[in-house]
PDB file of C-alpha atoms in Angstrom:
ATOM      1  CA  MET U   1       0.000   0.000   0.000  1.00 85.00           C
ATOM      2  CA  ASN U   2       2.898   2.358   0.696  1.00 89.00           C
ATOM      3  CA  GLN U   3       3.903   2.121  -2.976  1.00 92.00           C
ATOM      4  CA  LEU U   4       0.404   3.149  -4.008  1.00 95.00           C
ATOM      5  CA  PHE U   5       0.252   6.067  -1.573  1.00 96.00           C
ATOM      6  CA  ALA U   6       3.662   7.253  -2.808  1.00 96.00           C
ATOM      7  CA  LEU U   7       2.511   7.010  -6.416  1.00 94.00           C
ATOM      8  CA  ALA U   8      -0.670   8.924  -5.641  1.00 96.00           C
ATOM      9  CA  GLU U   9       1.282  11.627  -3.838  1.00 96.00           C
ATOM     10  CA  SER U  10       3.774  11.943  -6.696  1.00 96.00           C
ATOM     11  CA  GLN U  11       0.842  12.509  -9.081  1.00 95.00           C
ATOM     12  CA  GLY U  12      -0.868  15.051  -6.820  1.00 96.00           C
ATOM     13  CA  ILE U  13      -3.728  12.680  -6.069  1.00 97.00           C
ATOM     14  CA  THR U  14      -5.503  12.858  -2.713  1.00 97.00           C
ATOM     15  CA  VAL U  15      -6.772   9.633  -1.153  1.00 97.00           C
ATOM     16  CA  GLN U  16      -9.784   9.442   1.149  1.00 97.00           C
ATOM     17  CA  GLU U  17     -11.807   6.670   2.730  1.00 96.00           C
ATOM     18  CA  ALA U  18     -15.560   6.621   3.202  1.00 95.00           C
ATOM     19  CA  GLU U  19     -18.115   4.015   4.160  1.00 95.00           C
ATOM     20  CA  LEU U  20     -19.150   3.214   0.589  1.00 94.00           C
ATOM     21  CA  ARG U  21     -21.704   0.448   0.239  1.00 91.00           C
ATOM     22  CA  THR U  22     -22.351   0.545  -3.507  1.00 92.00           C
ATOM     23  CA  PHE U  23     -18.807   0.988  -4.842  1.00 92.00           C
ATOM     24  CA  ARG U  24     -15.394  -0.248  -3.798  1.00 96.00           C
ATOM     25  CA  GLY U  25     -14.003   3.117  -4.799  1.00 96.00           C
ATOM     26  CA  PHE U  26     -14.055   5.866  -7.376  1.00 95.00           C
ATOM     27  CA  TYR U  27     -11.923   8.608  -8.852  1.00 96.00           C
ATOM     28  CA  VAL U  28     -13.023  12.256  -8.935  1.00 95.00           C
ATOM     29  CA  PRO U  29     -11.022  13.915 -11.746  1.00 95.00           C
ATOM     30  CA  ALA U  30     -12.053  17.489 -10.898  1.00 94.00           C
ATOM     31  CA  TYR U  31     -10.476  17.118  -7.437  1.00 96.00           C
ATOM     32  CA  ARG U  32      -7.753  14.578  -8.344  1.00 96.00           C
ATOM     33  CA  THR U  33      -9.099  12.425  -5.532  1.00 96.00           C
ATOM     34  CA  VAL U  34      -9.455   8.686  -5.078  1.00 97.00           C
ATOM     35  CA  VAL U  35     -12.133   7.599  -2.630  1.00 97.00           C
ATOM     36  CA  LEU U  36     -11.863   4.061  -1.239  1.00 97.00           C
ATOM     37  CA  SER U  37     -14.466   2.167   0.735  1.00 96.00           C
ATOM     38  CA  SER U  38     -13.497   1.678   4.355  1.00 96.00           C
ATOM     39  CA  LEU U  39     -15.475  -1.591   4.249  1.00 97.00           C
ATOM     40  CA  LEU U  40     -12.932  -3.401   2.037  1.00 97.00           C
ATOM     41  CA  ASN U  41     -10.420  -5.973   3.187  1.00 97.00           C
ATOM     42  CA  GLU U  42      -6.745  -5.241   2.495  1.00 97.00           C
ATOM     43  CA  VAL U  43      -6.583  -7.165  -0.797  1.00 97.00           C
ATOM     44  CA  GLN U  44      -9.714  -5.458  -2.114  1.00 97.00           C
ATOM     45  CA  LYS U  45      -8.463  -2.062  -0.950  1.00 97.00           C
ATOM     46  CA  ARG U  46      -5.039  -2.502  -2.580  1.00 97.00           C
ATOM     47  CA  SER U  47      -6.533  -3.711  -5.861  1.00 98.00           C
ATOM     48  CA  THR U  48      -9.195  -1.004  -5.895  1.00 98.00           C
ATOM     49  CA  PHE U  49      -6.643   1.685  -5.078  1.00 98.00           C
ATOM     50  CA  ALA U  50      -4.472   0.604  -8.019  1.00 98.00           C
ATOM     51  CA  HIS U  51      -7.544   0.434 -10.264  1.00 98.00           C
ATOM     52  CA  GLU U  52      -8.573   3.987  -9.356  1.00 97.00           C
ATOM     53  CA  LEU U  53      -5.013   5.198  -9.918  1.00 98.00           C
ATOM     54  CA  GLY U  54      -5.397   3.699 -13.391  1.00 97.00           C
ATOM     55  CA  HIS U  55      -8.404   5.943 -13.966  1.00 97.00           C
ATOM     56  CA  ALA U  56      -6.308   8.891 -12.778  1.00 97.00           C
ATOM     57  CA  TYR U  57      -3.433   7.904 -15.058  1.00 96.00           C
ATOM     58  CA  TYR U  58      -5.739   7.931 -18.080  1.00 96.00           C
ATOM     59  CA  ASP U  59      -7.618  10.990 -16.799  1.00 93.00           C
ATOM     60  CA  ASP U  60     -10.921   9.135 -17.112  1.00 93.00           C
ATOM     61  CA  SER U  61     -14.091  11.099 -16.516  1.00 88.00           C
ATOM     62  CA  THR U  62     -17.732  10.051 -16.542  1.00 85.00           C
ATOM     63  CA  ALA U  63     -18.220   7.859 -19.580  1.00 83.00           C
ATOM     64  CA  PRO U  64     -20.796   9.020 -22.136  1.00 85.00           C
ATOM     65  CA  SER U  65     -21.892   5.451 -22.894  1.00 91.00           C
ATOM     66  CA  ASP U  66     -21.821   1.932 -21.472  1.00 93.00           C
ATOM     67  CA  GLN U  67     -19.314   0.950 -24.146  1.00 95.00           C
ATOM     68  CA  VAL U  68     -16.884   3.689 -23.104  1.00 95.00           C
ATOM     69  CA  ALA U  69     -17.436   2.846 -19.418  1.00 94.00           C
ATOM     70  CA  GLU U  70     -16.594  -0.819 -20.067  1.00 96.00           C
ATOM     71  CA  PHE U  71     -13.472   0.213 -21.943  1.00 96.00           C
ATOM     72  CA  GLN U  72     -12.367   2.521 -19.105  1.00 96.00           C
ATOM     73  CA  GLU U  73     -12.983  -0.172 -16.482  1.00 96.00           C
ATOM     74  CA  ARG U  74     -11.056  -2.796 -18.452  1.00 96.00           C
ATOM     75  CA  ARG U  75      -8.185  -0.378 -19.078  1.00 97.00           C
ATOM     76  CA  ALA U  76      -7.995   0.612 -15.386  1.00 97.00           C
ATOM     77  CA  ASN U  77      -7.951  -3.075 -14.377  1.00 97.00           C
ATOM     78  CA  GLU U  78      -5.179  -3.822 -16.858  1.00 96.00           C
ATOM     79  CA  TRP U  79      -3.161  -0.835 -15.606  1.00 97.00           C
ATOM     80  CA  ALA U  80      -3.623  -1.966 -11.997  1.00 97.00           C
ATOM     81  CA  ALA U  81      -2.704  -5.553 -12.861  1.00 97.00           C
ATOM     82  CA  GLU U  82       0.512  -4.469 -14.545  1.00 95.00           C
ATOM     83  CA  LEU U  83       1.350  -2.340 -11.510  1.00 96.00           C
ATOM     84  CA  LEU U  84       0.650  -4.983  -8.868  1.00 97.00           C
ATOM     85  CA  ILE U  85       1.439  -8.313 -10.505  1.00 96.00           C
ATOM     86  CA  ASP U  86       5.028  -9.219 -11.243  1.00 95.00           C
ATOM     87  CA  PRO U  87       5.127 -11.575 -14.263  1.00 94.00           C
ATOM     88  CA  TYR U  88       7.686 -13.839 -12.584  1.00 94.00           C
ATOM     89  CA  GLU U  89       5.602 -14.066  -9.408  1.00 95.00           C
ATOM     90  CA  TYR U  90       2.529 -14.833 -11.509  1.00 95.00           C
ATOM     91  CA  GLU U  91       4.368 -17.631 -13.317  1.00 94.00           C
ATOM     92  CA  ARG U  92       5.645 -19.014 -10.023  1.00 95.00           C
ATOM     93  CA  ALA U  93       2.157 -18.908  -8.469  1.00 95.00           C
ATOM     94  CA  GLU U  94       0.640 -20.633 -11.496  1.00 93.00           C
ATOM     95  CA  THR U  95       3.263 -23.370 -11.273  1.00 94.00           C
ATOM     96  CA  LEU U  96       2.580 -23.864  -7.560  1.00 93.00           C
ATOM     97  CA  TYR U  97      -1.197 -23.439  -7.474  1.00 90.00           C
ATOM     98  CA  GLY U  98      -2.448 -24.068 -11.002  1.00 92.00           C
ATOM     99  CA  PRO U  99      -4.395 -21.810 -13.348  1.00 92.00           C
ATOM    100  CA  HIS U 100      -7.464 -21.084 -11.186  1.00 94.00           C
ATOM    101  CA  PRO U 101      -7.922 -17.277 -10.995  1.00 94.00           C
ATOM    102  CA  GLY U 102      -9.184 -17.364  -7.401  1.00 94.00           C
ATOM    103  CA  GLY U 103      -6.181 -19.307  -6.167  1.00 94.00           C
ATOM    104  CA  LEU U 104      -3.783 -17.117  -8.101  1.00 96.00           C
ATOM    105  CA  ALA U 105      -5.442 -13.977  -6.743  1.00 97.00           C
ATOM    106  CA  GLN U 106      -5.019 -15.241  -3.202  1.00 96.00           C
ATOM    107  CA  ALA U 107      -1.376 -16.183  -3.794  1.00 96.00           C
ATOM    108  CA  LEU U 108      -0.591 -12.814  -5.421  1.00 97.00           C
ATOM    109  CA  GLY U 109      -2.542 -10.656  -2.967  1.00 97.00           C
ATOM    110  CA  VAL U 110      -4.851  -9.118  -5.570  1.00 98.00           C
ATOM    111  CA  THR U 111      -8.466  -9.570  -6.622  1.00 97.00           C
ATOM    112  CA  ARG U 112      -9.584 -12.130  -9.162  1.00 97.00           C
ATOM    113  CA  GLU U 113     -10.472  -9.277 -11.561  1.00 97.00           C
ATOM    114  CA  LEU U 114      -6.846  -8.195 -11.647  1.00 98.00           C
ATOM    115  CA  VAL U 115      -5.643 -11.740 -12.318  1.00 97.00           C
ATOM    116  CA  GLU U 116      -8.044 -11.912 -15.247  1.00 96.00           C
ATOM    117  CA  ALA U 117      -6.924  -8.478 -16.490  1.00 96.00           C
ATOM    118  CA  PHE U 118      -3.285  -9.561 -16.201  1.00 96.00           C
ATOM    119  CA  ARG U 119      -4.054 -12.615 -18.304  1.00 92.00           C
ATOM    120  CA  MET U 120      -5.722 -10.471 -20.963  1.00 88.00           C
ATOM    121  CA  THR U 121      -2.746  -8.080 -21.057  1.00 84.00           C
ATOM    122  CA  PHE U 122      -0.235 -10.928 -21.144  1.00 75.00           C
ATOM    123  CA  ALA U 123      -2.172 -12.718 -23.913  1.00 58.00           C
ATOM    124  CA  ARG U 124      -1.974  -9.609 -26.117  1.00 56.00           C
ATOM    125  CA  CYS U 125       1.789  -9.314 -25.520  1.00 54.00           C
ATOM    126  CA  ALA U 126       2.576 -12.979 -26.175  1.00 49.00           C
TER     127      ALA U 126
END
């Protein structure tokens, strides 16, 4: 988490927590602020934080359509996955635990969504 806070600070991004029940987090571009749910466990919080920093990196704002929103969400997940998942650690975890995304997520300390995004990114690069 310290790495993520340092990255946010270096980009001039403020981080806040709130008792969010509908969302894990969100990014407010006008205020360069990431808001994270205080109800998340550490893995969810770390993954969500990286995901929201992905939105900040791409300067995403409210999407004008569902198609654009899906694109922004996928792109933020891929950005977060590349930030948090080391390819060598992923390979090692897959060797030890097999290909199941849930098991890999647990071994790597990220959410299943980020494992799946990592796979999509890696598949395009291979």
